[in-house]
PDB file of C-alpha atoms in Angstrom:
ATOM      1  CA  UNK A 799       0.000   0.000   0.000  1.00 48.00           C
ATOM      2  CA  UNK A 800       1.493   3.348  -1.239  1.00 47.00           C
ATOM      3  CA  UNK A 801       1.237   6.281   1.688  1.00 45.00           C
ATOM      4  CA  UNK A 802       1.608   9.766   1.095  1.00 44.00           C
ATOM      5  CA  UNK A 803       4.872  11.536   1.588  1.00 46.00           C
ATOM      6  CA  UNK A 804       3.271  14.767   2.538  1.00 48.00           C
ATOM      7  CA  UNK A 805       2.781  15.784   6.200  1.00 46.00           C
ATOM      8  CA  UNK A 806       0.059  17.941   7.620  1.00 49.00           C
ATOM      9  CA  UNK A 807       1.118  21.982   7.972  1.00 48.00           C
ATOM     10  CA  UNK A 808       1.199  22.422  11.748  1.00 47.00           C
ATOM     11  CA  UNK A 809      -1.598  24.644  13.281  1.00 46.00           C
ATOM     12  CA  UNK A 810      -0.772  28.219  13.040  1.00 42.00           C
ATOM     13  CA  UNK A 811      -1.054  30.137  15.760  1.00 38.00           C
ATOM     14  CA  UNK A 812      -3.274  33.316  15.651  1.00 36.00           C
ATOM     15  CA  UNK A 813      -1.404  36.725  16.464  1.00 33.00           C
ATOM     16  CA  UNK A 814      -3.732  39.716  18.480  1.00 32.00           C
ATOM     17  CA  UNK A 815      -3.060  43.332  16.546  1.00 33.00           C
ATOM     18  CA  UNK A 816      -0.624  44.802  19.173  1.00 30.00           C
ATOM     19  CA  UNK A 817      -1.499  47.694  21.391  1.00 29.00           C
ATOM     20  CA  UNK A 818      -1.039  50.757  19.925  1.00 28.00           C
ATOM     21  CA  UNK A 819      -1.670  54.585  21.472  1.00 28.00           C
ATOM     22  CA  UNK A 820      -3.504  55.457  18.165  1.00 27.00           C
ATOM     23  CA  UNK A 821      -5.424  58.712  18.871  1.00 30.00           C
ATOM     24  CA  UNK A 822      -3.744  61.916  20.443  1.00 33.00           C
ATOM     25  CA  UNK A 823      -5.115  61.720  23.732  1.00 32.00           C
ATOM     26  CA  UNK A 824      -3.254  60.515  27.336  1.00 35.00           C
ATOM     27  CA  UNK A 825      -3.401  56.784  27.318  1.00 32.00           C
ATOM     28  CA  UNK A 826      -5.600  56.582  30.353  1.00 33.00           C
ATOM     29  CA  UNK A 827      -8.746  58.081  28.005  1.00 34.00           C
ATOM     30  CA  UNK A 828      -8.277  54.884  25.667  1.00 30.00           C
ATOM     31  CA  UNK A 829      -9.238  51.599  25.745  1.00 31.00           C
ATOM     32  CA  UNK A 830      -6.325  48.726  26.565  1.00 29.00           C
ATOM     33  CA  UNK A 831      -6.485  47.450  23.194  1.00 28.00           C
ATOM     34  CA  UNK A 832      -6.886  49.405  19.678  1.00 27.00           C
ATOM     35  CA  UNK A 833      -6.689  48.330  16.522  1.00 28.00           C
ATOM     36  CA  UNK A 834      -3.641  49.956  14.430  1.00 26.00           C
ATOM     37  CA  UNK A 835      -3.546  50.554  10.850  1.00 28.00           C
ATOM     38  CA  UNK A 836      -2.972  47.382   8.293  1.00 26.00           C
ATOM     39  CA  UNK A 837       0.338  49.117   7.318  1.00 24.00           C
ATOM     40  CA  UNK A 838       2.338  49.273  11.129  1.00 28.00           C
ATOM     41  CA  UNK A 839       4.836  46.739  11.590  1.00 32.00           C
ATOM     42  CA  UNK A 840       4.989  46.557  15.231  1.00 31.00           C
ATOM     43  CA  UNK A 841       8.448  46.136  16.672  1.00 31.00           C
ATOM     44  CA  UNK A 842       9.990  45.349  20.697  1.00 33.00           C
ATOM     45  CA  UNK A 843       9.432  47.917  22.594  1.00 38.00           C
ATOM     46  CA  UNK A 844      11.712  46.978  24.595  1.00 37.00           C
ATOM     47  CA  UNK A 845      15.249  48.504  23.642  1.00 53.00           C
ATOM     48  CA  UNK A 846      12.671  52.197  22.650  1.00 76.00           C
ATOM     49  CA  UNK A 847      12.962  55.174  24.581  1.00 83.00           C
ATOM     50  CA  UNK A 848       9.628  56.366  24.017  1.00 90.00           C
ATOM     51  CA  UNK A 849       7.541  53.170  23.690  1.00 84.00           C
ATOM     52  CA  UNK A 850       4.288  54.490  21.701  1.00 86.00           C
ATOM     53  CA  UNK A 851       6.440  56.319  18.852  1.00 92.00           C
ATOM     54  CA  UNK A 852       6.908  53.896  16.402  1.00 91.00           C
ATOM     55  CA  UNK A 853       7.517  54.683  12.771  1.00 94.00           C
ATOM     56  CA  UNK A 854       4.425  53.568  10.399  1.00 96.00           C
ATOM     57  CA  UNK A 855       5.727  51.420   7.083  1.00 96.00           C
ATOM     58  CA  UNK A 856       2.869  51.041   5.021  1.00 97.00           C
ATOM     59  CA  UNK A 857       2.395  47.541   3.468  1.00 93.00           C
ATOM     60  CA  UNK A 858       1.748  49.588  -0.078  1.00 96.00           C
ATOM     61  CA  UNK A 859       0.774  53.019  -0.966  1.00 98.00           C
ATOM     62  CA  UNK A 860       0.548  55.206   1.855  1.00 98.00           C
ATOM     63  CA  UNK A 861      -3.265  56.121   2.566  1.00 98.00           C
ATOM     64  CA  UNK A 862      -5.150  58.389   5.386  1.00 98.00           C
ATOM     65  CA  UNK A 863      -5.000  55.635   7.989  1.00 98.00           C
ATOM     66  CA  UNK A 864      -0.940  55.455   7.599  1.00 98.00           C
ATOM     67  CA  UNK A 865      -1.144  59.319   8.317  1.00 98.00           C
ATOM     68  CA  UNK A 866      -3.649  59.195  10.960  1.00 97.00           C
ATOM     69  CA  UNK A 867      -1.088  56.746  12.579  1.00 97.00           C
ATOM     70  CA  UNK A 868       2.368  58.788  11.723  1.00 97.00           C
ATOM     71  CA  UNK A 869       0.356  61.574  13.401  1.00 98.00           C
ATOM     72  CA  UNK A 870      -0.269  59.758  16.219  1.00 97.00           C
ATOM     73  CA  UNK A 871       3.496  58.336  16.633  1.00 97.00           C
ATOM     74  CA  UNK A 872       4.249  62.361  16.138  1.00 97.00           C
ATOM     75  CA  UNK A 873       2.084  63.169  19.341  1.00 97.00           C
ATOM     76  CA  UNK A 874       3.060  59.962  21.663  1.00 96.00           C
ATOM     77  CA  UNK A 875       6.798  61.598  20.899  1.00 97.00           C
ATOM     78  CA  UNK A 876       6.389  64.528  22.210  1.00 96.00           C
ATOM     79  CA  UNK A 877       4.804  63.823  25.440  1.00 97.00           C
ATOM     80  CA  UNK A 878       6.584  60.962  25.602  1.00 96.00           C
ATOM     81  CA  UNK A 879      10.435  63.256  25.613  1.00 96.00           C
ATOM     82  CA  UNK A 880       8.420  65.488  28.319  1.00 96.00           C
ATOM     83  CA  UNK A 881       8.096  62.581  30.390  1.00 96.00           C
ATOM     84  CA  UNK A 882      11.644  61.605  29.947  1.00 95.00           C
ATOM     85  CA  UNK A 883      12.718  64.913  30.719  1.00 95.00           C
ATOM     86  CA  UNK A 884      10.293  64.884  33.828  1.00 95.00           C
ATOM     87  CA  UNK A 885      11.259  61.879  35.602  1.00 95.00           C
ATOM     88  CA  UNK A 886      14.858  62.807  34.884  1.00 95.00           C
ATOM     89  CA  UNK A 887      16.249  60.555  31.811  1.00 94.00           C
ATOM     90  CA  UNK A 888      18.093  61.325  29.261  1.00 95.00           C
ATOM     91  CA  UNK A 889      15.784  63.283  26.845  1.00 95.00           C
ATOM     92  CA  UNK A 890      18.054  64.082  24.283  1.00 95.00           C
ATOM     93  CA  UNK A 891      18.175  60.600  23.737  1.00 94.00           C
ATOM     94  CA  UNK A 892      15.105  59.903  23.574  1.00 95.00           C
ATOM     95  CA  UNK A 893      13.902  62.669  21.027  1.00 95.00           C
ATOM     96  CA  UNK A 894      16.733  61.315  19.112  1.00 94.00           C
ATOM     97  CA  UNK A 895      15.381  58.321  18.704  1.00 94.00           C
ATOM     98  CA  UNK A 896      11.460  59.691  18.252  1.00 96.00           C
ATOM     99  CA  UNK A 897      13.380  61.565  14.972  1.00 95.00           C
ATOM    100  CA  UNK A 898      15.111  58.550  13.683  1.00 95.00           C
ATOM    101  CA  UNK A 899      11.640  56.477  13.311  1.00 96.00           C
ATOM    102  CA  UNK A 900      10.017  60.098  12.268  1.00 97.00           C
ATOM    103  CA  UNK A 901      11.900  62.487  10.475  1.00 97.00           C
ATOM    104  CA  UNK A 902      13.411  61.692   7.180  1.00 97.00           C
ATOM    105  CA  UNK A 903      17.070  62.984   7.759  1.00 96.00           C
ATOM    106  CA  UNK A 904      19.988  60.394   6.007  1.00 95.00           C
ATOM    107  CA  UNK A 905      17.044  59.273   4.100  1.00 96.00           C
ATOM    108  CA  UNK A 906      15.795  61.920   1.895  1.00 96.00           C
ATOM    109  CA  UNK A 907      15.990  66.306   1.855  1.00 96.00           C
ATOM    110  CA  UNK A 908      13.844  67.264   4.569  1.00 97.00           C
ATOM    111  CA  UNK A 909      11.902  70.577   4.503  1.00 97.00           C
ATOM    112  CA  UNK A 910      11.276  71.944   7.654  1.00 97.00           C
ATOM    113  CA  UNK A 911      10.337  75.391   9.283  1.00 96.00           C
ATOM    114  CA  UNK A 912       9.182  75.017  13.100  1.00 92.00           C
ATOM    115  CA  UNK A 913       6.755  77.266  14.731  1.00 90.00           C
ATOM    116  CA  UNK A 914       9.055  78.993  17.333  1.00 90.00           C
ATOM    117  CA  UNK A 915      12.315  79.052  15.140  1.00 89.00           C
ATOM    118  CA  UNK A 916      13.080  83.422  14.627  1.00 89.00           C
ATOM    119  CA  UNK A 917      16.748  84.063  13.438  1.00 90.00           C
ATOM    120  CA  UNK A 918      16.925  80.246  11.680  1.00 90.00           C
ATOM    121  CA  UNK A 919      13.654  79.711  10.416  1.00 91.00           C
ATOM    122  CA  UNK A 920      14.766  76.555   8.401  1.00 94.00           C
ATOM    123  CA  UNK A 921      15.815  73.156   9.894  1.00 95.00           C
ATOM    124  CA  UNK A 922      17.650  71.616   6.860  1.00 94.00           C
ATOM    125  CA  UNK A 923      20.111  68.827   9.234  1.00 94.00           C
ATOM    126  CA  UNK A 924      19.058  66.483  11.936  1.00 93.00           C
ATOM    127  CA  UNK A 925      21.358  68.446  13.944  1.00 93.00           C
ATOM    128  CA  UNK A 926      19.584  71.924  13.657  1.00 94.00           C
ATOM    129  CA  UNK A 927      16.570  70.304  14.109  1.00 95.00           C
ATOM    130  CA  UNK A 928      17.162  68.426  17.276  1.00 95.00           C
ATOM    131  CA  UNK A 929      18.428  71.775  18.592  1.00 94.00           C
ATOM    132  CA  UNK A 930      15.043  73.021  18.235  1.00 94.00           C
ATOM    133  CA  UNK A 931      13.315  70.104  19.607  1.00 95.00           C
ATOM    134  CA  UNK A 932      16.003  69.629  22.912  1.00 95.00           C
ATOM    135  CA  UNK A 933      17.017  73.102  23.064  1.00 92.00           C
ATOM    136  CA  UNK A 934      20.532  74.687  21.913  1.00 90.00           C
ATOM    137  CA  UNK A 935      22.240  74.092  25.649  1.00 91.00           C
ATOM    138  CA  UNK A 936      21.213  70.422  25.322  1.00 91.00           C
ATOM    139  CA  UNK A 937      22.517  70.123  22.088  1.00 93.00           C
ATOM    140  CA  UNK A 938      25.792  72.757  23.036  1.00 90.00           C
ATOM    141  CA  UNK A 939      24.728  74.261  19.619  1.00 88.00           C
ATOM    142  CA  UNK A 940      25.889  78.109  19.936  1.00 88.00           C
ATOM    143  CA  UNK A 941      24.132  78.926  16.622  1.00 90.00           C
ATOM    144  CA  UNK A 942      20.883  78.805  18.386  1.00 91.00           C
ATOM    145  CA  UNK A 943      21.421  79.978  21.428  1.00 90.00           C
ATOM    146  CA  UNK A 944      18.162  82.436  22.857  1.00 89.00           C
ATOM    147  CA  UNK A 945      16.444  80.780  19.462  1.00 89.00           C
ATOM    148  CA  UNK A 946      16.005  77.491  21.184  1.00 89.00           C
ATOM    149  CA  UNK A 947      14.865  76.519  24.317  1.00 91.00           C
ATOM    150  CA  UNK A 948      13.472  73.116  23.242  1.00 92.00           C
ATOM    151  CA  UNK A 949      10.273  72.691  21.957  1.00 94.00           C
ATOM    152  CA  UNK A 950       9.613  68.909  22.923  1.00 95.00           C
ATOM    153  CA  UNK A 951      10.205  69.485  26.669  1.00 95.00           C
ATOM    154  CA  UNK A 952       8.175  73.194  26.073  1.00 94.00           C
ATOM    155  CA  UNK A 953      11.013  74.878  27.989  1.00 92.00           C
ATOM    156  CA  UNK A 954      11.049  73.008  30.686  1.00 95.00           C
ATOM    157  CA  UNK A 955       7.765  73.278  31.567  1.00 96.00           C
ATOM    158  CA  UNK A 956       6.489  69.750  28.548  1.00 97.00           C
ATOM    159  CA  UNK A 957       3.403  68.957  26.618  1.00 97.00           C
ATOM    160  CA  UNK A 958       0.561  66.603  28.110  1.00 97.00           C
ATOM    161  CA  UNK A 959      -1.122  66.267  25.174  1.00 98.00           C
ATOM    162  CA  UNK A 960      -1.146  67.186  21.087  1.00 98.00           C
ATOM    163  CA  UNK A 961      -4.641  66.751  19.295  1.00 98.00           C
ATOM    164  CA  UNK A 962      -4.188  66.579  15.291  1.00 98.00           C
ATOM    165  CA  UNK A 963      -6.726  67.908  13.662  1.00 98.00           C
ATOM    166  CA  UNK A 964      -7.077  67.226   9.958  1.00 98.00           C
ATOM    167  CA  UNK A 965      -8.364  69.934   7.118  1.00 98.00           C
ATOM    168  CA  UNK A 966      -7.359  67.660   4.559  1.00 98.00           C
ATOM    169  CA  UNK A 967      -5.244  64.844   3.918  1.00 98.00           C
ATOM    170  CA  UNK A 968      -3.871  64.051   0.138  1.00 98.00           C
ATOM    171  CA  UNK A 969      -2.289  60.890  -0.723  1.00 98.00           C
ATOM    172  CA  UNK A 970      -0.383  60.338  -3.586  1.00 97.00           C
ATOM    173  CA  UNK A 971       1.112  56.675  -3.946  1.00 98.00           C
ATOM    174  CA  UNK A 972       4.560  56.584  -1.923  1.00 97.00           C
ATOM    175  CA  UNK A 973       3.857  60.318  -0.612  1.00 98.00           C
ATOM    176  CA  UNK A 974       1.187  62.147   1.274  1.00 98.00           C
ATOM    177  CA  UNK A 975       0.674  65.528   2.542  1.00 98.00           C
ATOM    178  CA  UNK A 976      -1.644  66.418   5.306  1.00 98.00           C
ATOM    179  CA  UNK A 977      -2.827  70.219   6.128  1.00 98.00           C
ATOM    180  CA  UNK A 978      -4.592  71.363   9.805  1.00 98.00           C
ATOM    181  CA  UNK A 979      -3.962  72.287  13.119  1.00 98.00           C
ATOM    182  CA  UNK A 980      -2.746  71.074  16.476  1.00 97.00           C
ATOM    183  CA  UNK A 981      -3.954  71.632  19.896  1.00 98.00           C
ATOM    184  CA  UNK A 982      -0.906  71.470  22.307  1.00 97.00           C
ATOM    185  CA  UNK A 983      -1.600  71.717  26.211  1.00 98.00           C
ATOM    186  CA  UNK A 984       0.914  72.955  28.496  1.00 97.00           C
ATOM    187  CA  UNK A 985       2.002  69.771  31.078  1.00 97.00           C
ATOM    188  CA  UNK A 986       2.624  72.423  33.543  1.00 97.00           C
ATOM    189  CA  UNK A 987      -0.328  75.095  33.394  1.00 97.00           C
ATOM    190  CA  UNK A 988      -3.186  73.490  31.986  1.00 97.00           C
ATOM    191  CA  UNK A 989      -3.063  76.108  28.683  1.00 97.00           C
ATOM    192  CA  UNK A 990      -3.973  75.105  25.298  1.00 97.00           C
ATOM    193  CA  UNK A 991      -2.527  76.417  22.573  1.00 96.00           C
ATOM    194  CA  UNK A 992      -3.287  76.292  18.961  1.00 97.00           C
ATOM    195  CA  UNK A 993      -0.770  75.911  15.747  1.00 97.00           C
ATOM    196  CA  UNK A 994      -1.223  75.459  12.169  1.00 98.00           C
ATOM    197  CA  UNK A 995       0.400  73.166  10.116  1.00 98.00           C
ATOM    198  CA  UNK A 996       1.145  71.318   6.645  1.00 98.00           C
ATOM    199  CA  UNK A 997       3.294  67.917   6.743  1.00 98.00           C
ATOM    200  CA  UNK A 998       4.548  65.914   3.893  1.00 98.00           C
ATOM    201  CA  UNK A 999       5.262  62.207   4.445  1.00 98.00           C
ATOM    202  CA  UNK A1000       7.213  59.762   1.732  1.00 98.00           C
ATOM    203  CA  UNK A1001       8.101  56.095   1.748  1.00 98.00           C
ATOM    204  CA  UNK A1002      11.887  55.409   2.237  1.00 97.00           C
ATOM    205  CA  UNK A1003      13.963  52.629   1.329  1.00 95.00           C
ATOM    206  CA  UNK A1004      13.490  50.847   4.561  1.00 95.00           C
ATOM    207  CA  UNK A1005       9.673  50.761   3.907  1.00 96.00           C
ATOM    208  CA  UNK A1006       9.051  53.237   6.862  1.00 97.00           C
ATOM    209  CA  UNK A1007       6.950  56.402   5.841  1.00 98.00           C
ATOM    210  CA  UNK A1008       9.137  59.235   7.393  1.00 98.00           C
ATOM    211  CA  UNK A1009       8.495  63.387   7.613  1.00 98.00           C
ATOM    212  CA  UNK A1010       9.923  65.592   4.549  1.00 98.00           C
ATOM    213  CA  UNK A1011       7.597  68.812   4.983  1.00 98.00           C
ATOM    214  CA  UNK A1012       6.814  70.314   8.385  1.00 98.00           C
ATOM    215  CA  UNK A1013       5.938  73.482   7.860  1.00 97.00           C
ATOM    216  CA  UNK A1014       4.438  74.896  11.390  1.00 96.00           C
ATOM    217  CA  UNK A1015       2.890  78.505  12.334  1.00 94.00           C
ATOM    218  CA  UNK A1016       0.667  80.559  14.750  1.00 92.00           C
ATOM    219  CA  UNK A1017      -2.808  81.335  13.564  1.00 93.00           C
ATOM    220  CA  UNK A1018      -2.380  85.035  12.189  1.00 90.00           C
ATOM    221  CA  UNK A1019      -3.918  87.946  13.946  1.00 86.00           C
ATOM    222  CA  UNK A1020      -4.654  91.059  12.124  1.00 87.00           C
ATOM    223  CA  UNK A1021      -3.458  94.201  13.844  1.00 79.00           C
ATOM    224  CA  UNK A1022      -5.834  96.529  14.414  1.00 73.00           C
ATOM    225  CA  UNK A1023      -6.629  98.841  11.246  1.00 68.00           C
ATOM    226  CA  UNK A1024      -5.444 102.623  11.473  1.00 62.00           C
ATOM    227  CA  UNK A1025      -8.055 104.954  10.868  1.00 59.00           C
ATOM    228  CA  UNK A1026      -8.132 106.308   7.154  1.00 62.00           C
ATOM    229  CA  UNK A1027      -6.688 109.663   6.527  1.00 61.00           C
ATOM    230  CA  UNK A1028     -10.792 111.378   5.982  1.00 63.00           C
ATOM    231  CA  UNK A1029     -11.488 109.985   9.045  1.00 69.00           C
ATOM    232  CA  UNK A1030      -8.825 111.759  10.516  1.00 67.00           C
ATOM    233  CA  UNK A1031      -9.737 114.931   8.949  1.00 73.00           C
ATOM    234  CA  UNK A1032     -13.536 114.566   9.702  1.00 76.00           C
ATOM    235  CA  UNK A1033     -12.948 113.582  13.383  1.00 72.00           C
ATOM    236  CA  UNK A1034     -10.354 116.892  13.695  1.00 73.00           C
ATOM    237  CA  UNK A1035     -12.633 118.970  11.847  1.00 77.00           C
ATOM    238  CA  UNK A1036     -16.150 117.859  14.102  1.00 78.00           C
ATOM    239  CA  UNK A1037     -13.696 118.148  17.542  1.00 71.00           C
ATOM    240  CA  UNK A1038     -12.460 121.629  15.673  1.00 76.00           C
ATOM    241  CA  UNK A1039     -16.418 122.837  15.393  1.00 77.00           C
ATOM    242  CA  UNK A1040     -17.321 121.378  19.406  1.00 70.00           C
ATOM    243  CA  UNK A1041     -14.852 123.658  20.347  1.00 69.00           C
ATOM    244  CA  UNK A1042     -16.279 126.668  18.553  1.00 68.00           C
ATOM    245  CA  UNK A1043     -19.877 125.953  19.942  1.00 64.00           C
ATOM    246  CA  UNK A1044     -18.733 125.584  23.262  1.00 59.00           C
ATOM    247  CA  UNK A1045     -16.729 128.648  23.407  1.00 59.00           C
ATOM    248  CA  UNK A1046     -19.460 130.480  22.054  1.00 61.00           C
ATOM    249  CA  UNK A1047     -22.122 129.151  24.393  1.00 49.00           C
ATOM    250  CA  UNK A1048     -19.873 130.165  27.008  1.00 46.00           C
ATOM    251  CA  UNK A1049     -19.701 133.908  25.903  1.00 50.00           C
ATOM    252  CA  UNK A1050     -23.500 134.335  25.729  1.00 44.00           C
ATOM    253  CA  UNK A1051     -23.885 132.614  29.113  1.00 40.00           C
ATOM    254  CA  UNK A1052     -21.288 135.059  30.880  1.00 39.00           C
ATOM    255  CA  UNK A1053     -24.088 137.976  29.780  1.00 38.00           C
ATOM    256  CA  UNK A1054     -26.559 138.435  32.564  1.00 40.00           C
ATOM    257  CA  UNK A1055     -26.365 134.584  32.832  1.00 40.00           C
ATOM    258  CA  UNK A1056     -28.570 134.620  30.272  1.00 37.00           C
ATOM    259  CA  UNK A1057     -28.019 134.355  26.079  1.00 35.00           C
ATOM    260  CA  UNK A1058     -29.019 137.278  23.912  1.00 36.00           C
ATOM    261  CA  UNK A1059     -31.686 136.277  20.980  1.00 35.00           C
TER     262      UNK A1059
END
């Protein structure tokens, strides 16, 4: 009797989606376990300085969820170097790290103008911009020294929470840009303030979808308008009259206390 040469695959064992801090809001407000976009590739978190950031490497074209999660991994980042810098660890470490799985520096030109930078406006190295994130003392970075005081750890005083919110998000095979504003609250006060941004995301040779536009700004507030120059004139010219009226008024009333006809 002739028996088969081929043996039974084993059972495959299923795999849970791994925890993920997808949505910009402290982990406590979440539940334990969220599903993550199809494109993450989970990795240890043991040997990562900041746990939740982990770089997104979409599967195929990069789509709104990828973003979504980048976006997320952007926000766990940043309160996740506060809290390094809070409980004492090495910080600079850690937001080195957070721009290694983010930021597209070594891997492509990178495009970036923070919202606080004055004198440098433009972050062209991984070196000028980790000076802006850690702060030029941190980074013993004389060129922005008084520019930089560290955006990540907020001064010294860190970020418990960043809320994206999305205007628009365009996705254009290995690329994507994204256009909105954030809602950053002070770790130390309680204040909330509000920036506006456009980011630009591309697919690098390792597969991870990394930052190569950050462009970042206050919302703009008018000044108040000067008054035209015929307003000027008009308002000098009716004060000019008020004066003439009163003065005149005055005169008649000195007469017997009383004004001629």
């Amino acid at each position: 009797r002739r028996t088969s040469s081929r043996i039974a695959p084993a059972p495959q064992k299923r795999i849970s989606p791994a925890p993920m801090l997808f949505a910009m809001r402290p982990a406590s407000k979440l539940p334990q376990r969220v599903g993550i976009a199809r494109a993450v590739r989970v990795l240890s978190t043991s040997a990562r300085p900041v746990p939740s950031c982990v770089g997104v490497s979409p599967r195929g074209d990069i789509t709104s969820e990828d973003v979504v999660a980048a976006q997320a991994a952007w926000s766990n980042a940043i309160t996740g170097i506060t809290k390094v810098y809070q409980e004492g660890g090495d910080f600079v470490a850690a937001a080195g790290y957070c721009a290694g799985e983010l930021y597209g520096y070594g891997h492509s030109n990178v495009l970036f103008k923070p919202t606080r930078a004055t004198n440098n406006p433009f972050r062209p190295t991984g070196e000028d911009a980790m000076a802006y994130f850690v702060g030029a003392e941190a980074m013993k970075n004389d060129k922005f020294k008084g520019e930089d005081g560290g955006f990540a750890i907020n001064g010294g005083q860190g970020w418990s929470e960043v809320v994206f919110r999305n205007h628009q998000i365009d996705c254009n095979g290995n690329t994507a840009i994204a256009m909105g504003d954030y809602l950053f609250t002070n770790a130390t006060t309680g204040d909330v303030g509000r920036v506006e941004y456009t980011f630009g995301y591309k697919k690098n040779d390792d597969g991870k979808m990394r930052i190569f536009l950050h462009h970042s700004s206050m919302p703009y507030e008018p000044a108040a308008a000067a008054p035209a120059n015929d307003s000027v004139e008009e308002a000098l010219s009716m004060w000019a009259e008020s004066i003439a009226k009163q003065e005149d008024a005055l005169a008649r009333f000195k007469i017997g206390g009383m004004s001629k006809p």
